[in-house]
PDB file of C-alpha atoms in Angstrom:
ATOM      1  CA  UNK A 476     -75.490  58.218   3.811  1.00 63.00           C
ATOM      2  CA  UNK A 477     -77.217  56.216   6.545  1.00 71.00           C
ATOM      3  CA  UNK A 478     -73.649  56.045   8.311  1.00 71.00           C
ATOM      4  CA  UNK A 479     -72.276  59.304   7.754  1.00 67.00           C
ATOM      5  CA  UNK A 480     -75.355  60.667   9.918  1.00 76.00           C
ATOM      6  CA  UNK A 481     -74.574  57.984  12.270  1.00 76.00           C
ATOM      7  CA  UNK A 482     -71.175  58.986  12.440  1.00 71.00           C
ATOM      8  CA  UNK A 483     -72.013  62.798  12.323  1.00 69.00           C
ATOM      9  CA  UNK A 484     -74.146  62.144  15.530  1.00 75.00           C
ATOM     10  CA  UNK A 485     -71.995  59.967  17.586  1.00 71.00           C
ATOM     11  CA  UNK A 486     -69.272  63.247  17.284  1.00 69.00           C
ATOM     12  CA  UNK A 487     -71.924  65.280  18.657  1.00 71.00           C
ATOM     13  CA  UNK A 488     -72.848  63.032  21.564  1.00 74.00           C
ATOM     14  CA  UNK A 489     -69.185  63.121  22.524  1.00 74.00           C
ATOM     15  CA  UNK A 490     -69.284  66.835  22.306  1.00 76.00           C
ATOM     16  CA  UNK A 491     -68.753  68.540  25.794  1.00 81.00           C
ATOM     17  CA  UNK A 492     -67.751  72.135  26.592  1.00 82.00           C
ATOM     18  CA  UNK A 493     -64.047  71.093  26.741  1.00 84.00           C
ATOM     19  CA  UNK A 494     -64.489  70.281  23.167  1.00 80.00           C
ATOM     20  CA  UNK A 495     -66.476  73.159  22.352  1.00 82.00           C
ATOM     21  CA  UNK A 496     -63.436  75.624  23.895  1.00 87.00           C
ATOM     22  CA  UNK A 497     -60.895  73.656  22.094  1.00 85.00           C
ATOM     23  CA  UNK A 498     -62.585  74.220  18.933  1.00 85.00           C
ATOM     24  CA  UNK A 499     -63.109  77.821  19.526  1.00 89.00           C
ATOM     25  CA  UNK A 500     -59.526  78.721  20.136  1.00 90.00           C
ATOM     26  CA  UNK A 501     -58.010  76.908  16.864  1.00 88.00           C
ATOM     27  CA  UNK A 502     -61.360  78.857  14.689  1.00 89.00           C
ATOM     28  CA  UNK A 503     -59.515  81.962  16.518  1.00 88.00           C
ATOM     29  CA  UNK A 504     -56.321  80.875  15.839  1.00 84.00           C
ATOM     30  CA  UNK A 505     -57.068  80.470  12.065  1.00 80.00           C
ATOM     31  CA  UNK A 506     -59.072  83.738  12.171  1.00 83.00           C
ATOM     32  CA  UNK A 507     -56.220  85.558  13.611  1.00 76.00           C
ATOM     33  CA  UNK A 508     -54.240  84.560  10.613  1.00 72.00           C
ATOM     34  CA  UNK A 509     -56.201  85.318   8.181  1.00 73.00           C
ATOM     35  CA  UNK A 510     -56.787  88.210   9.179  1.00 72.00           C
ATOM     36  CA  UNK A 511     -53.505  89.486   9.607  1.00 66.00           C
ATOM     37  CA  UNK A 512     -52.857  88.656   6.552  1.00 64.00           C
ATOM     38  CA  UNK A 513     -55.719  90.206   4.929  1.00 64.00           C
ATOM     39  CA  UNK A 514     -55.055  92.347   1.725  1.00 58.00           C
ATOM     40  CA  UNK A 515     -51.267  91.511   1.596  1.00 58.00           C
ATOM     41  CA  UNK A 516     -49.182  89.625  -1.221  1.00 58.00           C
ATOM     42  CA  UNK A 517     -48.889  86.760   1.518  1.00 62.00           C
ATOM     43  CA  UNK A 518     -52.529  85.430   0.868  1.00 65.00           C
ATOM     44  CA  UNK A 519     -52.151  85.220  -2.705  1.00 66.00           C
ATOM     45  CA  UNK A 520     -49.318  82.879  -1.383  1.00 69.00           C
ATOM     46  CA  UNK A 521     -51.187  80.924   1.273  1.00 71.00           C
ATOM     47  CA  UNK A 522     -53.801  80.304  -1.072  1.00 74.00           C
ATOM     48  CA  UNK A 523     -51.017  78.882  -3.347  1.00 75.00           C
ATOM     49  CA  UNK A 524     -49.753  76.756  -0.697  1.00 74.00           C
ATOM     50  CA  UNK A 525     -52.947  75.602   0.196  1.00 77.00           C
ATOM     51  CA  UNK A 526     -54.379  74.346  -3.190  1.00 79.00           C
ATOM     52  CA  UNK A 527     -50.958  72.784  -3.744  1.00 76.00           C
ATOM     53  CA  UNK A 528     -51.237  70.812  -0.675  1.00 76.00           C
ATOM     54  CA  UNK A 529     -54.851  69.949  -1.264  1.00 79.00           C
ATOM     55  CA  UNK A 530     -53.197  68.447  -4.506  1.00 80.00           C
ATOM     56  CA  UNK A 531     -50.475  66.420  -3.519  1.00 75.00           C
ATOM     57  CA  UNK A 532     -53.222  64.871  -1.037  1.00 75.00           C
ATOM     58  CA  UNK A 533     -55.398  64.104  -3.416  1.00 77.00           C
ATOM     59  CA  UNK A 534     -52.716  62.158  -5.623  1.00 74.00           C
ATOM     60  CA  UNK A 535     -51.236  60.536  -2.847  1.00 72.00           C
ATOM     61  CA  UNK A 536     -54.143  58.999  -1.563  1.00 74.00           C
ATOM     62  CA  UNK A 537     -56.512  58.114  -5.160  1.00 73.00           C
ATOM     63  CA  UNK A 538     -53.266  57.238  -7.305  1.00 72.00           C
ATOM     64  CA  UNK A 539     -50.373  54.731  -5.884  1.00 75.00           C
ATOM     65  CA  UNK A 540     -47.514  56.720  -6.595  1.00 73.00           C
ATOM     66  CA  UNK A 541     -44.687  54.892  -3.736  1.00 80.00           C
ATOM     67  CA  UNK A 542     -42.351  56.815  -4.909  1.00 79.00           C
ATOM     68  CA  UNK A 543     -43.678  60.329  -5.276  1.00 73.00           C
ATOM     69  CA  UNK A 544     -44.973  59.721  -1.872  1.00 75.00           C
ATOM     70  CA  UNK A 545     -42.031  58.740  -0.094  1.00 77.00           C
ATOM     71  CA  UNK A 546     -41.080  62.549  -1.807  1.00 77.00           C
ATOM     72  CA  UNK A 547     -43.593  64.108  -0.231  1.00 73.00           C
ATOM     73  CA  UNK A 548     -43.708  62.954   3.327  1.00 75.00           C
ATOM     74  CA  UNK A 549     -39.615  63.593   3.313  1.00 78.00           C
ATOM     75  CA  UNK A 550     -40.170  66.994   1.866  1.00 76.00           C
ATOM     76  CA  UNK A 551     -43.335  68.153   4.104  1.00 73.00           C
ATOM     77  CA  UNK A 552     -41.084  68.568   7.370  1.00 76.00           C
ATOM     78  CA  UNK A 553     -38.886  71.750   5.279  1.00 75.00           C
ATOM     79  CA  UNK A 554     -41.776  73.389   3.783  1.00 73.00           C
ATOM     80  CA  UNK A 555     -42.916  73.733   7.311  1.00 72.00           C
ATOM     81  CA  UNK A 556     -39.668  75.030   8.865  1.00 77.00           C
ATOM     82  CA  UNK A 557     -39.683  77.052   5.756  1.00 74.00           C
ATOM     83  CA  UNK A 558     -43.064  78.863   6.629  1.00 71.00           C
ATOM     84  CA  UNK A 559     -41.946  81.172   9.327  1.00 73.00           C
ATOM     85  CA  UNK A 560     -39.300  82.499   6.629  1.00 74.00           C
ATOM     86  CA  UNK A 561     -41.845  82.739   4.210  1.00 69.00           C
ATOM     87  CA  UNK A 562     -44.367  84.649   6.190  1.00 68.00           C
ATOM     88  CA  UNK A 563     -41.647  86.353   8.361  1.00 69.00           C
ATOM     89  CA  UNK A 564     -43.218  89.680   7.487  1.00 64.00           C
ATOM     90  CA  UNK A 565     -46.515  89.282   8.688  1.00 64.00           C
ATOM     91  CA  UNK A 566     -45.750  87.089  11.825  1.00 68.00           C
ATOM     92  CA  UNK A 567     -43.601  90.425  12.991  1.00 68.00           C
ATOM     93  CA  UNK A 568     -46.740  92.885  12.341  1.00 64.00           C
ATOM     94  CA  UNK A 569     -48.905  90.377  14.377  1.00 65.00           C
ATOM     95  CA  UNK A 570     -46.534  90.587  16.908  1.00 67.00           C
ATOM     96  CA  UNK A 571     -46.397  93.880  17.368  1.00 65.00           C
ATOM     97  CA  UNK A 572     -49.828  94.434  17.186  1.00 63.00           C
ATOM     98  CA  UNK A 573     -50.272  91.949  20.319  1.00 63.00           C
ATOM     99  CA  UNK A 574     -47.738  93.759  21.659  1.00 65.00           C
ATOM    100  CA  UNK A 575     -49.148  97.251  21.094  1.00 58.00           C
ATOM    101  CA  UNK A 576     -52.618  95.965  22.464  1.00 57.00           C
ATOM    102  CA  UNK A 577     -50.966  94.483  24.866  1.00 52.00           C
ATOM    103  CA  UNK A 578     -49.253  97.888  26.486  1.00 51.00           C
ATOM    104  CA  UNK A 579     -50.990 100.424  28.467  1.00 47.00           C
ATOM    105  CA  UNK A 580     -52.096 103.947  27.718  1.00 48.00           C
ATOM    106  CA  UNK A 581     -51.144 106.222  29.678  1.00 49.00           C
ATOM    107  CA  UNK A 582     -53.500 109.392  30.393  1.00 49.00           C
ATOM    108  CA  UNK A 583     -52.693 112.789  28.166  1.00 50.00           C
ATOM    109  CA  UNK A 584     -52.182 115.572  30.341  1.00 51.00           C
ATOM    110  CA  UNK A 585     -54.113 118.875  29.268  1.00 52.00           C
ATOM    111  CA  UNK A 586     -51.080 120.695  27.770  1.00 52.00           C
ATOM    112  CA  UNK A 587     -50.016 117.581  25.493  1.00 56.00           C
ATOM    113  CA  UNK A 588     -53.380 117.406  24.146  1.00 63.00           C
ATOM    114  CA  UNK A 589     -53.685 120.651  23.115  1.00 71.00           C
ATOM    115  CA  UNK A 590     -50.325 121.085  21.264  1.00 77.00           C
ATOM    116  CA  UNK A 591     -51.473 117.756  19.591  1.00 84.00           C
ATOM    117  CA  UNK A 592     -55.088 119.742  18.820  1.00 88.00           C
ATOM    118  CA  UNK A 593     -53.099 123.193  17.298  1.00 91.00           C
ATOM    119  CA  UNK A 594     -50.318 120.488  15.372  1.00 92.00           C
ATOM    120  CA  UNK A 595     -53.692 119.137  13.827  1.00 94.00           C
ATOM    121  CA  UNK A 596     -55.270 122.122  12.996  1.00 94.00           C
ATOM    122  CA  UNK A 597     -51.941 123.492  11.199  1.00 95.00           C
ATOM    123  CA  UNK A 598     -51.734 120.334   9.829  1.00 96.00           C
ATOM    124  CA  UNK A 599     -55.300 120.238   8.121  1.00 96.00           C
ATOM    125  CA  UNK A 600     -54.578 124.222   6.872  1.00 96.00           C
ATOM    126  CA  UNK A 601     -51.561 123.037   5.182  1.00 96.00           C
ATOM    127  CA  UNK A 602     -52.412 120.044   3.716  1.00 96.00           C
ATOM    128  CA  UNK A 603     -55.557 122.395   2.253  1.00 96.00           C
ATOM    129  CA  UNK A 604     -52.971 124.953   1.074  1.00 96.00           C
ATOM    130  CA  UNK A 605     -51.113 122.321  -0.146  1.00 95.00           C
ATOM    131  CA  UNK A 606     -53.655 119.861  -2.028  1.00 95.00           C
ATOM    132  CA  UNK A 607     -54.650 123.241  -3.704  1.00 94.00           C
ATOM    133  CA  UNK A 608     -51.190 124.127  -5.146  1.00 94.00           C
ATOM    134  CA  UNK A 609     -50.934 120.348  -6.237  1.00 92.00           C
ATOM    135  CA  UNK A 610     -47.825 120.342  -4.088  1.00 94.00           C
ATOM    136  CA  UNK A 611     -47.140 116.536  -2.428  1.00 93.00           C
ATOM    137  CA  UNK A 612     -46.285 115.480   0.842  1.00 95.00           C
ATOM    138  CA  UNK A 613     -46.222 112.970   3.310  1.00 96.00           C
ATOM    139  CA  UNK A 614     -47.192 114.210   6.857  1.00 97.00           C
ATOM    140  CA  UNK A 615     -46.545 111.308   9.649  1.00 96.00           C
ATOM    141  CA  UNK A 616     -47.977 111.239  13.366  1.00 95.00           C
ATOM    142  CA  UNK A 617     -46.477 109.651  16.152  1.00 93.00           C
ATOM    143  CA  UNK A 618     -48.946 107.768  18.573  1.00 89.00           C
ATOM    144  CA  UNK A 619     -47.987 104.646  20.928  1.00 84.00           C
ATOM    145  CA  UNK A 620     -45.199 103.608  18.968  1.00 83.00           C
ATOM    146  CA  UNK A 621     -41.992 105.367  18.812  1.00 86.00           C
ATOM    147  CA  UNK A 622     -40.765 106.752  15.350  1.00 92.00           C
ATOM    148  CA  UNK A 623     -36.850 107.456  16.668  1.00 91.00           C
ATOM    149  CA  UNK A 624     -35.717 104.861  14.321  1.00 91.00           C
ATOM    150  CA  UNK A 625     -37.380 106.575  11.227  1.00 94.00           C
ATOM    151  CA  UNK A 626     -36.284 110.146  12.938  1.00 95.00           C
ATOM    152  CA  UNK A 627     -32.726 109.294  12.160  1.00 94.00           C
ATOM    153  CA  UNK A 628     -33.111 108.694   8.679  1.00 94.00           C
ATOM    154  CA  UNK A 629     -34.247 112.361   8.221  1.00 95.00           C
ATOM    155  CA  UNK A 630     -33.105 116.243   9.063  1.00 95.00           C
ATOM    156  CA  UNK A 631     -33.901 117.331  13.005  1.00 95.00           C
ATOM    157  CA  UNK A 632     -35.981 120.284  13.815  1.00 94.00           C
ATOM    158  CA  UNK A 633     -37.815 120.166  16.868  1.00 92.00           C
ATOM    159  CA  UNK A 634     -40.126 123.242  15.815  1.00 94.00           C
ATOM    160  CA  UNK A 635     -43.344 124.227  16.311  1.00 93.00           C
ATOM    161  CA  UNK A 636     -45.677 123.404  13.631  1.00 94.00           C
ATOM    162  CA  UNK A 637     -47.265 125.705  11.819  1.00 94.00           C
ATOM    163  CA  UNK A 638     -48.971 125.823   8.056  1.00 95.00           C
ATOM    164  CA  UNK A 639     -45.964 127.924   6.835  1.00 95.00           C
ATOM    165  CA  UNK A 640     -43.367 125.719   8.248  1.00 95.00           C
ATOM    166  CA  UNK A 641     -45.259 122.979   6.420  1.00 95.00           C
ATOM    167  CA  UNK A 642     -45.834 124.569   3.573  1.00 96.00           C
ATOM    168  CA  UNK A 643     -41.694 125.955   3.388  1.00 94.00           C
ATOM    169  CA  UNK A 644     -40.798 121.739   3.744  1.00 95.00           C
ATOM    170  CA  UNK A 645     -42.634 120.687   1.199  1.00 95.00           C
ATOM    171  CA  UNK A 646     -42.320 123.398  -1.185  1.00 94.00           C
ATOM    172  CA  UNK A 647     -40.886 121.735  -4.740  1.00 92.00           C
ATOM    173  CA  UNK A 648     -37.224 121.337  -5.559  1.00 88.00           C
ATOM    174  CA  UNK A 649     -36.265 122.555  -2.172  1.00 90.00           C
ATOM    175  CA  UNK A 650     -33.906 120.288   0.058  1.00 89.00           C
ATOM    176  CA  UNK A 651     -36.542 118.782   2.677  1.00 91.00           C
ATOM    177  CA  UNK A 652     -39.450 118.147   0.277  1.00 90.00           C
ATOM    178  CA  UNK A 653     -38.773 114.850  -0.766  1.00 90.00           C
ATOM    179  CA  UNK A 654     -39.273 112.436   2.620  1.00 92.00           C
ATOM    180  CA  UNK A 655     -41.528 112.770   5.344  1.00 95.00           C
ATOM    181  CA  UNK A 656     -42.237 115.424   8.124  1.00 96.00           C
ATOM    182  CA  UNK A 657     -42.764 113.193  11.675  1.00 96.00           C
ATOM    183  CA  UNK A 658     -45.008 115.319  14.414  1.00 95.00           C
ATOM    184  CA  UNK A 659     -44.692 113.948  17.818  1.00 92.00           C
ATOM    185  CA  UNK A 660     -45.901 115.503  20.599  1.00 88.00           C
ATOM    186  CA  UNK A 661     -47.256 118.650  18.698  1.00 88.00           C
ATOM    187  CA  UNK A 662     -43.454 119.656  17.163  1.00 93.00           C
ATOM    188  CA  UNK A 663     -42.316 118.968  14.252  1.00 95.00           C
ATOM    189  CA  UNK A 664     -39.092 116.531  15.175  1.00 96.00           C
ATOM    190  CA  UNK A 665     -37.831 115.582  11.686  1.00 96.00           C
ATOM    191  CA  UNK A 666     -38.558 116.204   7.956  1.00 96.00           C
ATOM    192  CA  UNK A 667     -36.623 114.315   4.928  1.00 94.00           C
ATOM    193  CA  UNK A 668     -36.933 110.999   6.552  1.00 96.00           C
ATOM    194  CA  UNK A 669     -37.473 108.110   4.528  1.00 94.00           C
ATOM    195  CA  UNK A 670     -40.370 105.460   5.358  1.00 94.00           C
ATOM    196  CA  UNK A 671     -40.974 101.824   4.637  1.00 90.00           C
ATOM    197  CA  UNK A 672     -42.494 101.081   1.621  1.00 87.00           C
ATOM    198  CA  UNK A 673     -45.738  99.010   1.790  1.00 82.00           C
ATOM    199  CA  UNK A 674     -45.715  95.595   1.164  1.00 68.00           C
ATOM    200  CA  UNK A 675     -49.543  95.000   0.563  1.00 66.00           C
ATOM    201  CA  UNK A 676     -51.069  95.034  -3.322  1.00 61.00           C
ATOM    202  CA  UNK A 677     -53.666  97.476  -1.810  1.00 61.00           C
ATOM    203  CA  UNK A 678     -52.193 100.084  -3.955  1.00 60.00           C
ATOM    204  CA  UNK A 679     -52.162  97.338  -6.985  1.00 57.00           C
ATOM    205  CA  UNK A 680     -55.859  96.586  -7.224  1.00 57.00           C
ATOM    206  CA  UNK A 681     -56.652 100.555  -6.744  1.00 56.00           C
ATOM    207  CA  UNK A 682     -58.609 101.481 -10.141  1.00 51.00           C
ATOM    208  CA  UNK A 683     -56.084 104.797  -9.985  1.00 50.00           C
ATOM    209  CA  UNK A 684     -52.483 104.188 -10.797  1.00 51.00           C
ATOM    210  CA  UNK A 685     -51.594 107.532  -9.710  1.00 51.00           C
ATOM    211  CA  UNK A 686     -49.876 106.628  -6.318  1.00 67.00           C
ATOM    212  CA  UNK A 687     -46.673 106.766  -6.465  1.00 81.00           C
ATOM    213  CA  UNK A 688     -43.974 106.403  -3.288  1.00 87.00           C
ATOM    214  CA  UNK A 689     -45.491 109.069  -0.843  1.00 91.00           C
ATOM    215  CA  UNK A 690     -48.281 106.472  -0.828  1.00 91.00           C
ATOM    216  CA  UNK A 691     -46.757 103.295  -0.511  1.00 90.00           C
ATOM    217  CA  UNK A 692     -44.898 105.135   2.141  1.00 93.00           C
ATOM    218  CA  UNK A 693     -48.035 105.880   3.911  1.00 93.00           C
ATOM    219  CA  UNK A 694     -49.291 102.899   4.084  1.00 90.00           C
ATOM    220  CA  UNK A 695     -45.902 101.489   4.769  1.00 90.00           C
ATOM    221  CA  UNK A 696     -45.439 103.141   8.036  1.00 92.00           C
ATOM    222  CA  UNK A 697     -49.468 102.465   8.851  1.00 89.00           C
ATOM    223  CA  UNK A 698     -47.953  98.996   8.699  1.00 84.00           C
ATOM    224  CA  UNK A 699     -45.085  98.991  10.645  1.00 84.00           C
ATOM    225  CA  UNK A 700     -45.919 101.341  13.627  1.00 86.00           C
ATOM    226  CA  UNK A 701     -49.671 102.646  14.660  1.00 86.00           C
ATOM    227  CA  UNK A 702     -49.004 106.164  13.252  1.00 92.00           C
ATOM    228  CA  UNK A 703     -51.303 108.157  11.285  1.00 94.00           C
ATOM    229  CA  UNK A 704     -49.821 109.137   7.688  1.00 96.00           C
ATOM    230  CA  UNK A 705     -51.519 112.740   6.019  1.00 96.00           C
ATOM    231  CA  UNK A 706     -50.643 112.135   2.010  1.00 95.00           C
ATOM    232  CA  UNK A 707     -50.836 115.378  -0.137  1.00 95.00           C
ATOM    233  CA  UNK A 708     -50.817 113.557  -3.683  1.00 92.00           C
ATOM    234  CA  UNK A 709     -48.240 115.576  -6.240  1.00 90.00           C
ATOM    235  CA  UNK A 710     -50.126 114.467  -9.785  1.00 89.00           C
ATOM    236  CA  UNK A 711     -54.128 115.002  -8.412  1.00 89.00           C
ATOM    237  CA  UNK A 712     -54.147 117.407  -5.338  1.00 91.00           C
ATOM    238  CA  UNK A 713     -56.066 114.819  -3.644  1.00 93.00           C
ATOM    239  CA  UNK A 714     -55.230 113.956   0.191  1.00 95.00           C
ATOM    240  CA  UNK A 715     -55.787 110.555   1.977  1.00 94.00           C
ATOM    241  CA  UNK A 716     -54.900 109.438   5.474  1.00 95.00           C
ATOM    242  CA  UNK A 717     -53.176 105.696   6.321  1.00 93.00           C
ATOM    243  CA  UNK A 718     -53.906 104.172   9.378  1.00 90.00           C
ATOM    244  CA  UNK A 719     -53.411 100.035  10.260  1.00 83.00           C
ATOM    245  CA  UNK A 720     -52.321  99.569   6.699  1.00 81.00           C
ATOM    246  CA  UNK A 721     -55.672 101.147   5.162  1.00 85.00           C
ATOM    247  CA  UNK A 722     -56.187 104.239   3.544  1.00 89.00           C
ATOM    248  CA  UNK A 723     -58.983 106.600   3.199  1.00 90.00           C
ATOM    249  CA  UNK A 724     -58.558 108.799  -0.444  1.00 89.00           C
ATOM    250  CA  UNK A 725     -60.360 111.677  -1.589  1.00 90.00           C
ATOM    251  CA  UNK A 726     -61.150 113.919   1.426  1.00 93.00           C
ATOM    252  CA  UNK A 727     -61.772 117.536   2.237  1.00 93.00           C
ATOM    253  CA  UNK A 728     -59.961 119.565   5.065  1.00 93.00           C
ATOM    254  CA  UNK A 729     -63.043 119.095   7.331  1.00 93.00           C
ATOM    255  CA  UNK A 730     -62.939 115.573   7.405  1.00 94.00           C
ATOM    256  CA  UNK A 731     -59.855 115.237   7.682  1.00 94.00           C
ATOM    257  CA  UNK A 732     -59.774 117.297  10.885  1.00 93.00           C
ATOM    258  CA  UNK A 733     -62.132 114.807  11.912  1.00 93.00           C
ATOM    259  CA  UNK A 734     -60.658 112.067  11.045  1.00 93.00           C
ATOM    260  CA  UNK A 735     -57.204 112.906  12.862  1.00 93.00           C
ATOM    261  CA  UNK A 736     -59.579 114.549  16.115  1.00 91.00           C
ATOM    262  CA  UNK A 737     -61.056 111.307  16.006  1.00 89.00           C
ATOM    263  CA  UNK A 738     -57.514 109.190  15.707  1.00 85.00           C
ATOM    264  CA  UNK A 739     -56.501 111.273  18.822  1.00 78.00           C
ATOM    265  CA  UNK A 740     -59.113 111.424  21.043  1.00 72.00           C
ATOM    266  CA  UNK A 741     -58.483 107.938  22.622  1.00 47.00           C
ATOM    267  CA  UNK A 742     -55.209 108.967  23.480  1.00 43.00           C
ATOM    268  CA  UNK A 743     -56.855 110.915  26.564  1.00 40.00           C
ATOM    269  CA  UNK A 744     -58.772 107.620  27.734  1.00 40.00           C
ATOM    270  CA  UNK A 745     -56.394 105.478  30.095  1.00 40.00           C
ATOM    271  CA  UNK A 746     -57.081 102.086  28.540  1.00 42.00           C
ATOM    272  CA  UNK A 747     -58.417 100.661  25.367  1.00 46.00           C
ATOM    273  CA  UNK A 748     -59.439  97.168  25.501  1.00 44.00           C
ATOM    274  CA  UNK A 749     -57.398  94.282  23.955  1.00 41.00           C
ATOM    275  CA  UNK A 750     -59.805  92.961  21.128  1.00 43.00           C
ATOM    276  CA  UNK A 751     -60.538  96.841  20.218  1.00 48.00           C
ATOM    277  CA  UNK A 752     -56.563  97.741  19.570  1.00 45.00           C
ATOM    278  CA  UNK A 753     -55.711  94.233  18.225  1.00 42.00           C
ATOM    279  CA  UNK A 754     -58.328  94.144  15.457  1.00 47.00           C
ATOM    280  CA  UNK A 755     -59.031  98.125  15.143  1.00 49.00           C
ATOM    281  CA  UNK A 756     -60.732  97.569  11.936  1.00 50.00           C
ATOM    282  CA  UNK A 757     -63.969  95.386  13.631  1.00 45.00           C
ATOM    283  CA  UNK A 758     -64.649  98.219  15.925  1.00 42.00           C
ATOM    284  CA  UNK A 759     -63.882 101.691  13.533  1.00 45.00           C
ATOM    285  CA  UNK A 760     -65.378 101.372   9.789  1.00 42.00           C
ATOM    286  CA  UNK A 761     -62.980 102.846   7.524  1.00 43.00           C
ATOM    287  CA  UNK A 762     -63.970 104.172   4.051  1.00 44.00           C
ATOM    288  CA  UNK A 763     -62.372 101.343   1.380  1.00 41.00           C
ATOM    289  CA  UNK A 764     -60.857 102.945  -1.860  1.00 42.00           C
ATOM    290  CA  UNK A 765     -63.648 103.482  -4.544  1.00 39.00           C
TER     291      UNK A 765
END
């Protein structure tokens, strides 16, 4: 004991503020992953990987195993070329999110902002119309990112929106229902388009099993891009927004107004800072599932 403390206090007499900075950025490093891998099948994973290596290290250096540990020091070097494959997922959504905090925001000009405002008030009357008919559908947003890509997966329309033009797209059994509608710039540019499904197990630890695709899809695209996702839920009524891979369930046409006024409103600003867009979820609190 005596020379642990000893030990423990000559490291902190050779602490200086060099020291102190290089600590800081590998806690941030660490904290950065971990957090960007928060709530996705990856951690379950890395916590794998993690008690397995905490294993072999603890049988390699108690028992004398020569051969099992001339294994494992010849193996180590490919399970960590192997880790970027494994993780290859969530190493692309970190980079994009440095990338979107990264990029700057341009000012909305007054007419753009208020075809966004009328898109979200049609929006919010439809999904009301439509929550109350138990009709689904998947509404998606456009914001920084483009959605082109997803655009071409779908049927072009470049119309105004409207509640009855929503409410004719997603109307059952009819030939644009099944999809999603995309709203960029306060038109509706595509319906019928097909989104990414969501890798996280969000959905799987939800107490309701009654997400199906349109959800997945939600949160799939929340992933992917920094669009907002409107789901209209087909078995319930119930409607939830996705946003940065989380979703908020069970809400009423006023908050949801609020919600996508609130999602918006930035957009007029001309710069967001870098720790803000980067790690949204520090600096807006976002209802969990219940």
């Amino acid at each position: 004991m005596a020379d642990f403390i000893s030990n423990l206090l000559f490291v902190f007499q050779r602490l200086n503020w060099i020291s102190v900075l290089d600590i800081f950025l590998v806690a941030a490093i660490f904290f950065g992953l971990l957090y960007s891998l928060r709530d996705t099948q990856a951690m379950a994973l890395l916590r794998g990987m993690i008690f397995l290596f905490v294993l072999l290290a603890l049988l390699t250096s108690l028992v004398a195993l020569p051969a099992f540990s001339w294994l494992i020091s010849n193996a180590l070097p490919a399970l960590l070329l192997a880790i970027p494959v494994i993780f290859a997922p969530e190493i692309r959504r970190a980079l994009e999110r440095i990338g979107r905090a990264g990029a700057f925001v341009p000012a909305a000009s007054n007419d753009s902002h208020s075809g966004t405002e009328q898109a979200i008030h049609a929006i919010v009357s439809a999904s009301a119309r439509l929550s109350a008919r138990q009709h689904g559908a998947l509404i998606v947003l456009q914001r920084l990112d483009s959605l082109e890509a997803f655009v071409e997966t779908g049927v072009r329309m470049q119309a105004r929106v409207t509640p009855e033009l929503l409410l004719q797209v997603f109307y059952p059994n009819t030939p644009l229902h099944d999809g999603a509608a995309i709203i960029a710039d306060g038109k509706l540019v595509a319906a019928a388009c097909v989104m990414p499904l969501s890798s996280s197990g969000i959905l799987n630890r939800s107490p309701e099993r009654q997400m199906g695709l349109r959800h997945r899809a939600a949160l799939g695209i929340s992933e992917a891009t920094d669009a907002v996702a409107v789901v209209v839920s087909e078995e319930t009524g119930s409607i939830s927004v996705a946003h940065s891979g989380r979703m908020i369930r069970r809400i009423d046409p006023e908050r949801l107004e609020n919600i996508l006024m609130a999602f918006y409103r930035p957009m007029t600003t001309p710069q967001r800072g870098f720790f803000e867009r980067f790690f949204p979820n520090l600096f807006h609190h976002k209802d969990k599932d219940r």
